[in-house]
CSV table of C-alpha atoms in Angstrom, one decimal:
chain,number,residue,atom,x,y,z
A,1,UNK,CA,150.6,153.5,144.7
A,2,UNK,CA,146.8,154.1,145.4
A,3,UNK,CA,144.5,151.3,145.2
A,4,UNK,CA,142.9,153.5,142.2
A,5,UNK,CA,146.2,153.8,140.2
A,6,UNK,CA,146.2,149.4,140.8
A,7,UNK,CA,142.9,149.3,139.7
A,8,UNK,CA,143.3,151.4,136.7
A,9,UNK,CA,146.7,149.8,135.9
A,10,UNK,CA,145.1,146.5,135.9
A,11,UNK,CA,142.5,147.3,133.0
A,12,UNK,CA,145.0,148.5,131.0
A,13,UNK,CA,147.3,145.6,131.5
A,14,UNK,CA,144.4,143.4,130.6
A,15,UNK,CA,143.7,145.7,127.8
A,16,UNK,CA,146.4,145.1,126.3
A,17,UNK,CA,147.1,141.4,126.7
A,18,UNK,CA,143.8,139.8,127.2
A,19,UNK,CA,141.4,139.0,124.5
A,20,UNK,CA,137.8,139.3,126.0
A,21,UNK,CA,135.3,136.7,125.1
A,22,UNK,CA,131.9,137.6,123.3
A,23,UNK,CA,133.5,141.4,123.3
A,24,UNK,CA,134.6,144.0,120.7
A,25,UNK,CA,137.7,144.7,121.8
A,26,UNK,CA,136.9,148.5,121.2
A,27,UNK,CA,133.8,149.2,122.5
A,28,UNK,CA,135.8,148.8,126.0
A,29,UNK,CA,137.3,152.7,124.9
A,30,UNK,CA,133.9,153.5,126.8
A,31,UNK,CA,132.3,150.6,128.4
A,32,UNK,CA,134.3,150.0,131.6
A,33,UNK,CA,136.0,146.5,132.5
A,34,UNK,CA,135.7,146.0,135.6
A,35,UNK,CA,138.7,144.2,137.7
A,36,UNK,CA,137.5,141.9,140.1
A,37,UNK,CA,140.0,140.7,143.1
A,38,UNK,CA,137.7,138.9,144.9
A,39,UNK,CA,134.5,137.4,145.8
A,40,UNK,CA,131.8,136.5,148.3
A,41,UNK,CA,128.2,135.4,148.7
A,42,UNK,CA,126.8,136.6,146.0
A,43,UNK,CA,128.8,139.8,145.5
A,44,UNK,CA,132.2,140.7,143.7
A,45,UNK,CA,134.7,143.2,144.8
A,46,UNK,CA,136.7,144.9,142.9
A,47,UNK,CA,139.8,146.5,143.7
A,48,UNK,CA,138.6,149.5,145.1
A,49,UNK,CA,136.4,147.4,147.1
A,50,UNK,CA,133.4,148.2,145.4
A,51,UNK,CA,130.7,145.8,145.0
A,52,UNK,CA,128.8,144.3,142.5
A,53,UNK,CA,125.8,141.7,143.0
A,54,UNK,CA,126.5,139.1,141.0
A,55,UNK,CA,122.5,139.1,138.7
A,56,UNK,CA,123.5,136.7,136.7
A,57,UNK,CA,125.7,134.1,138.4
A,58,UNK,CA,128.6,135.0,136.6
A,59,UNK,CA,127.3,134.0,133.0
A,60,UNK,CA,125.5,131.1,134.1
A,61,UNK,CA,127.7,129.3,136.6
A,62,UNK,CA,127.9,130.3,140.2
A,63,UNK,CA,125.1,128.4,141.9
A,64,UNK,CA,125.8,128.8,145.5
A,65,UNK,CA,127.8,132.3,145.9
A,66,UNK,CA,131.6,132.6,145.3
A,67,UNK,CA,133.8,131.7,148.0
A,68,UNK,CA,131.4,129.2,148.8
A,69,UNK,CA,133.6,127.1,152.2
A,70,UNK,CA,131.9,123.9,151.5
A,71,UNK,CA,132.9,123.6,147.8
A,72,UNK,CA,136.1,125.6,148.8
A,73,UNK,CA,137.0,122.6,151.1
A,74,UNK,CA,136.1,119.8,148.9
A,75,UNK,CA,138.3,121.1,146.7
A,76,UNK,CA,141.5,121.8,148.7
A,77,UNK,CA,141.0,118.4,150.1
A,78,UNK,CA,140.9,116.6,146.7
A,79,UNK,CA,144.3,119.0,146.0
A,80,UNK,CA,146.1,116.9,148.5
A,81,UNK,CA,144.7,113.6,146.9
A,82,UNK,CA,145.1,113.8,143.2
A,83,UNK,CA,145.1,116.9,141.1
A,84,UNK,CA,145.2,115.1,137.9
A,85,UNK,CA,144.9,111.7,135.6
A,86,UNK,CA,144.3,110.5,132.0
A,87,UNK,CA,141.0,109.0,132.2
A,88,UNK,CA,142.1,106.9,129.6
A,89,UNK,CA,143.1,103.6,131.3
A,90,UNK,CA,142.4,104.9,135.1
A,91,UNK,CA,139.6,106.0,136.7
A,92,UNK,CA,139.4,107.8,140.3
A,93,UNK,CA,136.8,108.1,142.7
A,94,UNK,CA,135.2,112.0,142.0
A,95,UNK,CA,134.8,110.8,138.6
A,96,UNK,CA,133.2,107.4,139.3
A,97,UNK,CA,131.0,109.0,142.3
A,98,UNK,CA,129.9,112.0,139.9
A,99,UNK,CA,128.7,109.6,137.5
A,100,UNK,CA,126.6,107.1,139.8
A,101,UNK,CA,125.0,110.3,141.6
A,102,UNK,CA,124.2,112.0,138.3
A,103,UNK,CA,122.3,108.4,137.1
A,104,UNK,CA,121.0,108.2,140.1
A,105,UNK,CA,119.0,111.4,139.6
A,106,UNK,CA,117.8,110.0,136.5
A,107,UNK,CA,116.5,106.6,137.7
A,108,UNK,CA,119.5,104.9,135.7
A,109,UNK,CA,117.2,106.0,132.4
A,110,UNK,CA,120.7,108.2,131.9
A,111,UNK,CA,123.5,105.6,133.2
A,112,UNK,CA,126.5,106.7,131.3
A,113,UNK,CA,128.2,109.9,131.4
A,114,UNK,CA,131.2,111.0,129.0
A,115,UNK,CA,133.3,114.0,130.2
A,116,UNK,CA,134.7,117.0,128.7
A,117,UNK,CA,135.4,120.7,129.8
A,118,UNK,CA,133.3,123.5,128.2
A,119,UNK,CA,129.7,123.5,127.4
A,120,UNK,CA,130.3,123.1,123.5
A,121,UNK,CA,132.5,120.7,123.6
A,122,UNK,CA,129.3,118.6,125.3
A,123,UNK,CA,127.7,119.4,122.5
A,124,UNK,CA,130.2,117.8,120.0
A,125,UNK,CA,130.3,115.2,122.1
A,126,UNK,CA,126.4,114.6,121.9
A,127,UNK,CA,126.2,115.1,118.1
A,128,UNK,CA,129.4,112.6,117.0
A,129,UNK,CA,127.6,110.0,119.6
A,130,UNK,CA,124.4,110.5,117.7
A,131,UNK,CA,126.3,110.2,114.4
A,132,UNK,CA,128.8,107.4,115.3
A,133,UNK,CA,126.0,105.6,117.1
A,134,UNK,CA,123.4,104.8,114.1
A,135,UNK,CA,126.5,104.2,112.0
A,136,UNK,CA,127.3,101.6,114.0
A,137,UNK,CA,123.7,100.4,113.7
A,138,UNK,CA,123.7,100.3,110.2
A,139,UNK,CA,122.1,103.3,109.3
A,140,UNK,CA,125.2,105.8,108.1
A,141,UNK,CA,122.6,107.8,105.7
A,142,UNK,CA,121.6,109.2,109.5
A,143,UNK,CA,123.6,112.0,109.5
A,144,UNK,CA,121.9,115.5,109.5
A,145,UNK,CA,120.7,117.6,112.5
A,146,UNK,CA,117.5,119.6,113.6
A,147,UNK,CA,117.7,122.6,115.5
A,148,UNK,CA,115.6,125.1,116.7
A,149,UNK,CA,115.2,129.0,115.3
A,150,UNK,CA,117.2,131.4,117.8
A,151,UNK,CA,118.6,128.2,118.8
A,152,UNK,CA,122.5,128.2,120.7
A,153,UNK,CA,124.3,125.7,121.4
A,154,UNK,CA,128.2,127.1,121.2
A,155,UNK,CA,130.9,128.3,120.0
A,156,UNK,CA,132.9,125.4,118.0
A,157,UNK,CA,132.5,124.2,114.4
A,158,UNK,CA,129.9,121.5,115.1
A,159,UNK,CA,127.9,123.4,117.9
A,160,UNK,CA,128.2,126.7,115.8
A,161,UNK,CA,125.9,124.3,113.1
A,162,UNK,CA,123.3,123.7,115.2
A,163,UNK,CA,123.1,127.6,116.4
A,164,UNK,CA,120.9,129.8,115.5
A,165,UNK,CA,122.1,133.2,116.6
A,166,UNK,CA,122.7,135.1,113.3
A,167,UNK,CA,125.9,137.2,115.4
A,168,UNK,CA,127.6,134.4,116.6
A,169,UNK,CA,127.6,132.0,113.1
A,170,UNK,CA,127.2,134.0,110.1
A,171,UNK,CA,130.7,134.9,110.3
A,172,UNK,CA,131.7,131.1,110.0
A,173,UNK,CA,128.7,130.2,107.7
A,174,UNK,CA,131.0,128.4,105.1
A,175,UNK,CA,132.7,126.1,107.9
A,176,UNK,CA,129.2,125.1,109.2
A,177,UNK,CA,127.2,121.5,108.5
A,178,UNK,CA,123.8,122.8,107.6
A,179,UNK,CA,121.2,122.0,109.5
A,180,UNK,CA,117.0,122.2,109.5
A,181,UNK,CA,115.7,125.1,111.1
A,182,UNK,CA,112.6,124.3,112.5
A,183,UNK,CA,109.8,126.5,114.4
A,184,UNK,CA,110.8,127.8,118.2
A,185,UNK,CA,108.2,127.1,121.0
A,186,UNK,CA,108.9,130.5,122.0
A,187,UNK,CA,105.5,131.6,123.7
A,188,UNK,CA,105.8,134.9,122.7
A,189,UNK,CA,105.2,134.0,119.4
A,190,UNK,CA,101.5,133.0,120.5
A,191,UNK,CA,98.8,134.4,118.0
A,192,UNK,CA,95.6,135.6,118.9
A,193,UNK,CA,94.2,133.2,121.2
A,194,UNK,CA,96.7,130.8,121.7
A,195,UNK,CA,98.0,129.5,125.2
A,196,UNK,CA,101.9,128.8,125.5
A,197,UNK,CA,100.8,124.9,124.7
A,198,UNK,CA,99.2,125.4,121.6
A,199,UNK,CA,102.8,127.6,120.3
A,200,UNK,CA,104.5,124.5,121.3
A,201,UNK,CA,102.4,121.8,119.5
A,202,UNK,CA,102.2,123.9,116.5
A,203,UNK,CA,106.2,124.0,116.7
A,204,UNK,CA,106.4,120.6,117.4
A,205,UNK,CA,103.5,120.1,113.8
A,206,UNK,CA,106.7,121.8,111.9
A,207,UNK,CA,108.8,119.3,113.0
A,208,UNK,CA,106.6,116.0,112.3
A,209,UNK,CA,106.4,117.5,108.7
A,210,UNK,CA,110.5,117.6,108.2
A,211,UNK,CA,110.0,113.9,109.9
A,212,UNK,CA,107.9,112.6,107.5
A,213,UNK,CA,110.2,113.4,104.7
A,214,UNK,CA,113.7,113.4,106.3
A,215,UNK,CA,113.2,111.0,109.1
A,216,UNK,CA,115.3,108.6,106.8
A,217,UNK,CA,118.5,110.7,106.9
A,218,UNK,CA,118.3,112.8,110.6
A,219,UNK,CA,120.4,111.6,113.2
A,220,UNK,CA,119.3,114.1,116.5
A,221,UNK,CA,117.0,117.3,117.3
A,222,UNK,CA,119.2,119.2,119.8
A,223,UNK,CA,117.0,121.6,121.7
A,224,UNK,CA,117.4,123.5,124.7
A,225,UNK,CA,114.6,122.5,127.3
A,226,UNK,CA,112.1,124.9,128.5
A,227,UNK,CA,114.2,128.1,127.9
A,228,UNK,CA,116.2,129.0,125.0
A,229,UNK,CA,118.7,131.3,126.7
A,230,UNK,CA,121.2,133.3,124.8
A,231,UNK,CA,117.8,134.4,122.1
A,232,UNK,CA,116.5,136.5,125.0
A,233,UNK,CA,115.4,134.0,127.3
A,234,UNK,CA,112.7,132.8,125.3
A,235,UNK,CA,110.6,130.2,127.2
A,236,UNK,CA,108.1,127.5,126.1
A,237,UNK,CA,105.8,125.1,127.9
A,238,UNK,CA,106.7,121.7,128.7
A,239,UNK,CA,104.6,120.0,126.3
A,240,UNK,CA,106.4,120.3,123.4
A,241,UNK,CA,109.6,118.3,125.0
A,242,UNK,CA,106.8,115.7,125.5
A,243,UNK,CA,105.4,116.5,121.8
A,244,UNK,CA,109.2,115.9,120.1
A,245,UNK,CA,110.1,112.8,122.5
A,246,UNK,CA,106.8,111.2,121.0
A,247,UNK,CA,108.1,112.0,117.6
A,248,UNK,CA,111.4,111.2,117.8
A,249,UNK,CA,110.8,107.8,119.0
A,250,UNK,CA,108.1,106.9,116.4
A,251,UNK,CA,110.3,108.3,113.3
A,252,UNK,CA,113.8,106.8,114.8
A,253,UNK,CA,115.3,110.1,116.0
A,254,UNK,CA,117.9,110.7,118.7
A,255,UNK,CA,117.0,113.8,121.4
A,256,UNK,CA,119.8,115.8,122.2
A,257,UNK,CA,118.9,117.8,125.8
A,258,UNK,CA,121.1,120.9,126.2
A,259,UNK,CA,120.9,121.3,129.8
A,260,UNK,CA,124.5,123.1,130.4
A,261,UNK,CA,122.4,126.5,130.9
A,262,UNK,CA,118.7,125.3,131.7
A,263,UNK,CA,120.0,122.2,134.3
A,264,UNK,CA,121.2,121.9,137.4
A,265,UNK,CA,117.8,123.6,139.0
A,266,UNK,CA,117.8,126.7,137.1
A,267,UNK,CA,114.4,126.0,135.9
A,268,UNK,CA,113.1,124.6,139.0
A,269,UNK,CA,113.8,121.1,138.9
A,270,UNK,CA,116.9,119.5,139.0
A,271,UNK,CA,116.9,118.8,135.1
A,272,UNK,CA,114.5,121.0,133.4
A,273,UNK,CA,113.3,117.7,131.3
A,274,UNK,CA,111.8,116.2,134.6
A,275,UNK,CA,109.0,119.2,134.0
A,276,UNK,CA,107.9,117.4,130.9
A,277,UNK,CA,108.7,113.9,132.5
A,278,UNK,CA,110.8,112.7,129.5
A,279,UNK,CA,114.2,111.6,129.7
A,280,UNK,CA,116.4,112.4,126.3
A,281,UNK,CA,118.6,110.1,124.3
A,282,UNK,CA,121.8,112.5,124.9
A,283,UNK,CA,121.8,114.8,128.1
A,284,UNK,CA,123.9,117.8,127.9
A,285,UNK,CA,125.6,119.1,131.0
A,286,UNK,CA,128.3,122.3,132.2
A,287,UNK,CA,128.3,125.9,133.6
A,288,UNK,CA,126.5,125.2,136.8
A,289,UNK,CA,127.2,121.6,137.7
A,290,UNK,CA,130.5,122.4,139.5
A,291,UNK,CA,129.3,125.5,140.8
A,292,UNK,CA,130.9,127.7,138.8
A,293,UNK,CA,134.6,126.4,140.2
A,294,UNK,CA,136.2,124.9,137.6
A,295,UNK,CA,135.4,123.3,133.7
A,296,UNK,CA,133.3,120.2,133.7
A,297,UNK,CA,131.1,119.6,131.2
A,298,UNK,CA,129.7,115.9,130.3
A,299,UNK,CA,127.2,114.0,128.0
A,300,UNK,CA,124.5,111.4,129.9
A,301,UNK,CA,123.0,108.9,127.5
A,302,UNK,CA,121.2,105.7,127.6
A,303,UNK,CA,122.5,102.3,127.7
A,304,UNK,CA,121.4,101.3,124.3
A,305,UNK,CA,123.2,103.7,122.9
A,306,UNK,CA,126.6,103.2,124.7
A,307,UNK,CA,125.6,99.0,124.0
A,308,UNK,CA,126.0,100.6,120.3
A,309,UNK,CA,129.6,101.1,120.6
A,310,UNK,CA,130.5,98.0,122.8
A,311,UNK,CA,132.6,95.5,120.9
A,312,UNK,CA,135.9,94.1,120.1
A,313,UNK,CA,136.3,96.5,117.0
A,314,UNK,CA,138.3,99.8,118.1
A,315,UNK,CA,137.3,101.5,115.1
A,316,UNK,CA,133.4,101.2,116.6
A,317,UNK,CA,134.4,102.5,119.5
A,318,UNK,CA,133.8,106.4,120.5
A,319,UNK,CA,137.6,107.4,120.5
A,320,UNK,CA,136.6,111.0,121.1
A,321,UNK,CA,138.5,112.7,124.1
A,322,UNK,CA,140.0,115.7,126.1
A,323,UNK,CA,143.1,116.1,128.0
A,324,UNK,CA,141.2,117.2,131.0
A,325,UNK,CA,138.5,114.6,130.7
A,326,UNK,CA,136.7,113.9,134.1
A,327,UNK,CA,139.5,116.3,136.2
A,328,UNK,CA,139.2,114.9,139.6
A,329,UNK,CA,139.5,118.8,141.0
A,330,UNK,CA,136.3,119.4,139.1
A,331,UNK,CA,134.4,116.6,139.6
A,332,UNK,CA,135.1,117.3,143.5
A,333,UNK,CA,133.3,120.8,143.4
A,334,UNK,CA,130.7,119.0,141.5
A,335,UNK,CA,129.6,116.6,144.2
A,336,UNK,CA,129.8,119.2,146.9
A,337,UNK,CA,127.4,121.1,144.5
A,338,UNK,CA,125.3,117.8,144.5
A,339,UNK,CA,125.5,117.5,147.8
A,340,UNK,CA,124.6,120.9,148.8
A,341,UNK,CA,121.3,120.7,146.7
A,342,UNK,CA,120.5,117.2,149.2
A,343,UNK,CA,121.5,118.7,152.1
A,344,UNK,CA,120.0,122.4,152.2
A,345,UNK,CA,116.5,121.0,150.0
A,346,UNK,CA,118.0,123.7,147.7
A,347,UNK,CA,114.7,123.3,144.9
A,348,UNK,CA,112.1,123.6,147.3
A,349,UNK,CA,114.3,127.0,149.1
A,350,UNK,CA,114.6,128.3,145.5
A,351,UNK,CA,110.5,127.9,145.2
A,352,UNK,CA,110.7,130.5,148.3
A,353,UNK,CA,113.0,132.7,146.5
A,354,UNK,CA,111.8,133.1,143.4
A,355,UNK,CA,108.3,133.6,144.8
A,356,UNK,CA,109.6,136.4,146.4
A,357,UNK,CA,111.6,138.2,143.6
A,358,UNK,CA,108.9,138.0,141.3
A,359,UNK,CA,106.6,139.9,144.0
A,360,UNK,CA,109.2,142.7,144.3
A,361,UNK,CA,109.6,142.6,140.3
A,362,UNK,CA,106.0,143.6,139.8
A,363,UNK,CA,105.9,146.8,138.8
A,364,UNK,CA,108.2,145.8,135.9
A,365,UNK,CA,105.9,143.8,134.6
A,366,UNK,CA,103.0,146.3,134.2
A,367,UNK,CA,105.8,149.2,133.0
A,368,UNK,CA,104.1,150.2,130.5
A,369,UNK,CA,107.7,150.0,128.0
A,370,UNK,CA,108.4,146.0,129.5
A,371,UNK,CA,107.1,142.9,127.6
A,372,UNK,CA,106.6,140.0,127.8
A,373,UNK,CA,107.6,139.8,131.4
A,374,UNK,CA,108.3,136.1,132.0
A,375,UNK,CA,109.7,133.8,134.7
A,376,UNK,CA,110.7,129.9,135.2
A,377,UNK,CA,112.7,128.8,138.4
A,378,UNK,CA,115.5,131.0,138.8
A,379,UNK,CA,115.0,132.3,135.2
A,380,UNK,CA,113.7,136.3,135.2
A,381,UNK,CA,113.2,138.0,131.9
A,382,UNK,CA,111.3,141.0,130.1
A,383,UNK,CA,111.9,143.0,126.8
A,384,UNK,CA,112.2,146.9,126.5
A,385,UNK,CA,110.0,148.6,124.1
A,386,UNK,CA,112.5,151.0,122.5
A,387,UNK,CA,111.4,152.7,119.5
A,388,UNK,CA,114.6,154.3,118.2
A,389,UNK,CA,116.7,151.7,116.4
A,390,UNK,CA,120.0,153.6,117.9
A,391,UNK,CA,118.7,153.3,121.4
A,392,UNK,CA,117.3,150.1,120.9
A,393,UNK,CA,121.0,149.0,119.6
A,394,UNK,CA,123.1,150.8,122.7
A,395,UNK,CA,120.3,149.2,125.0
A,396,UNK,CA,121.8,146.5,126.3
A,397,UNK,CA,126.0,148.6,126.5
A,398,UNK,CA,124.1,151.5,128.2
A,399,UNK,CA,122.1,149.1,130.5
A,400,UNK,CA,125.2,147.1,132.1
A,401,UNK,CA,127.1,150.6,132.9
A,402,UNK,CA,124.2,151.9,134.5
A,403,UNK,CA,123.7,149.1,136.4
A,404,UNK,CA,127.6,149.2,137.7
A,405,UNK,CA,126.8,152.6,138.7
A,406,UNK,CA,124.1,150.6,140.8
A,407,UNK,CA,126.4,147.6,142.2
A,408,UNK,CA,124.8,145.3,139.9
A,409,UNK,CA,126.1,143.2,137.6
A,410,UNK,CA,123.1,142.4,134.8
A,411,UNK,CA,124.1,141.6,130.7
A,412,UNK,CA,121.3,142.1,128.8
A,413,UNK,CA,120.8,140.0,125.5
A,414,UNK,CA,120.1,143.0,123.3
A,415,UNK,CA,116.9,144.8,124.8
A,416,UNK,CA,116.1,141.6,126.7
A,417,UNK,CA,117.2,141.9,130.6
A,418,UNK,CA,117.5,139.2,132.4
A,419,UNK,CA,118.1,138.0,135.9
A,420,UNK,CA,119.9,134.5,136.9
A,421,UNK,CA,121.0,134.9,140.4
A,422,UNK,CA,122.8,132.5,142.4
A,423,UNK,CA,120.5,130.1,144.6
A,424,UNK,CA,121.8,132.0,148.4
A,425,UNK,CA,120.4,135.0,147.9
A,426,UNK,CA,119.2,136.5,151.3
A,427,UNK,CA,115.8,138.6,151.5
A,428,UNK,CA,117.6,141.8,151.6
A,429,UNK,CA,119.5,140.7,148.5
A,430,UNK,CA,116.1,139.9,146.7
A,431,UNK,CA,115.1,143.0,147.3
A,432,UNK,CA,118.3,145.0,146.7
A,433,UNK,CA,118.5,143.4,143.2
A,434,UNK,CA,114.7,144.0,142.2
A,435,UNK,CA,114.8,147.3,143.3
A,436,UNK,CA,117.7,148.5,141.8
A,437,UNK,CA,117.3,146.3,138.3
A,438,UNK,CA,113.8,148.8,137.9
A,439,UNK,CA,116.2,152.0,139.1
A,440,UNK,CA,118.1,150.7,136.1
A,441,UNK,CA,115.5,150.0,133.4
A,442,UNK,CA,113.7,153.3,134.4
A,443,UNK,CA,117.4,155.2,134.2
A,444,UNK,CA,118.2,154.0,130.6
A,445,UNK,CA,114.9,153.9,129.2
A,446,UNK,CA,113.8,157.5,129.5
């Protein structure tokens, strides 16, 4: 059997029996899946052996290239150790070392940290805490949320109420909590005249006006710091973070910070909240904090708020939890993640990188059908100007094929492209990818 007919009878396999995730099942009759059998660096090979440079870190995740042998061994020695406990009643030393570290980074403002596996589940995790918490502090009418428009925050019941992404809830609309919908900071929204500041204070006006008459019954504003990602990478200036933090604490309101996509020094510090030097009430962590290895997501909050739940009284305890909760395999790859970003000064070699990628991006930006073109750490984004409402809706199906064709592998959100590489990119790589990304654009755009 040739390598081709394994490849090929691997896709259908998978076709058959696998359920892809954010995918109509059908649209893979002509969009190719692409079967992976290994990685390195920042490139997957398939089996063929054909590469593909992984643009966008493998939906969010792979910080420091796949393969990576000091995450690889932190892991396999861990496997000797322990591969697995209940966290309820035990503890073990990744989990307890994770924790202090991550606190650490927040000058203990953050100092406790309750573990899950998947990004949402963070997120349910954040918004029962915000709930159960004022309950417990005698103020039960608190239980309603604030979200932001083109907001996303997941996939399950409670973080599917709190999204904003018409394709991904509509469908469950009459499972969903309702929640206000309040202004974006999105700077592309600016009017005539205005600076990416004044867009965020006159968001964060919209939302002092729902405080002044709902302050009573809100529990939490969840928003997504500095770059709402799964809109189209919409990005907003760190003032409004400060502008909300101000609000919530004069009108009683719990922040919710969903990090899992923006943290971990995507947006060019460690947690994208240290641009507007606020700390949140809840802390929202996952994709890249094990380095794209295994699930770990967790919650960071502040001590008054876990002091909320302390007390003889099991019922006023948070009994939420996950059979996987703090897995000592994944909270290994997270500290040798951690300790990479100490050891190789990872943010200030990521100020390097991005300066150069956004030099060889240039002529994107003054394409005369780009947008918009936009950029915040390791964050690249532009929009296509695409007349034709078919083309326009085959953009982004069109645009990942192409790119294939090109060893690349970008996902465009609708006509938005976007790159999120992994943080070891070499020169060569930098320029490989910007080069080829406007081959791309230029291909499926004429």
């Amino acid at each position: 059997m040739t390598e081709s007919d394994k490849q090929n009878g691997l896709v259908a396999r998978s076709l058959r029996s696998v359920w892809h995730p954010c995918t109509q099942m059908q649209h893979h009759e002509t969009v190719p899946l692409v079967p992976v059998a290994r990685g390195k660096g920042a490139w997957l090979f398939d089996t063929d052996g054909k590469r593909y440079l992984d643009g966008i870190s493998s939906w969010w995740v792979n910080l420091f290239g796949h393969a990576n042998p000091r995450i690889n061994t932190a892991v396999k020695e861990q496997l000797d150790r322990l591969e697995h406990a209940m966290l309820a009643g035990f503890t073990h030393e990744p989990v307890v070392a994770l924790s202090e570290h991550l606190a650490e980074r927040t000058g203990q403002m953050l100092g406790h940290c309750f573990y899950a596996s998947d990004g949402a589940s963070a997120v349910e995790i954040a918004l029962k805490m915000s709930f159960h918490a004022w309950r417990n502090l005698g103020r039960s009418e608190k239980q309603e949320f604030v979200c932001l428009q083109g907001s996303y925050h997941g996939e399950t019941i409670g973080a599917l109420a709190v999204t904003d992404v018409a394709i991904f809830r509509d469908a469950y609309g009459p499972l969903l909590q309702r929640a206000h919908v309040i202004a974006s900071p999105d700077a592309r929204c600016a009017q005539d005249g205005e600076s990416a500041a004044d867009v965020a204070r006159r968001a964060a006006k919209e939302f002092e006006v729902l405080l002044q008459q709902h302050a009573d019954t809100i529990a939490a504003i969840i928003v997504e710091p500095l770059v709402q990602c799964a809109t189209g990478m919409a990005m907003h200036d760190p003032v409004y973070l400060q502008e909300i933090r101000a609000l919530c604490d004069r009108y009683q309101v719990h922040l919710i910070a969903d990090e899992i996509a923006v943290g971990c020094g995507r947006t060019g510090t460690f947690f994208a909240c240290e641009q507007a030097a606020i700390w949140p009430d809840f802390l929202c962590l996952s994709k890249g904090i094990s380095g794209g290895y295994l699930p770990l997501s967790l919650v960071m909050t502040r001590d008054d708020i876990y002091r909320a739940f302390y007390d003889a009284d099991v019922t006023r305890g948070f009994l939420h939890s996950h059979s996987y909760t703090g897995n000592p395999l994944a909270c290994s790859a997270a500290l040798a993640t951690l300790a990479i970003f100490e050891e190789d000064d990872v943010l200030a070699s990521n100020r390097d990188k991005a300066t150069r990628l956004t030099a060889a991006l240039a002529p994107l930006a003054d394409h005369a059908q780009v947008s918009n073109f936009r950029q915040r750490g390791m964050i690249w984004a532009f929009d296509a100007v695409i007349d034709d409402a078919d083309a326009a809706a085959s953009f982004s199906r069109r645009f990942f094929t192409a790119a294939l064709e090109q060893e690349l592998l970008l996902r465009p959100i609708g006509c938005t492209v976007y790159l999120m590489p992994p943080y070891i990119l070499a020169d060569d790589e930098i320029d490989l990818l910007a080069e080829r990304t406007q081959r791309v654009f230029q291909q499926v755009i004429e």
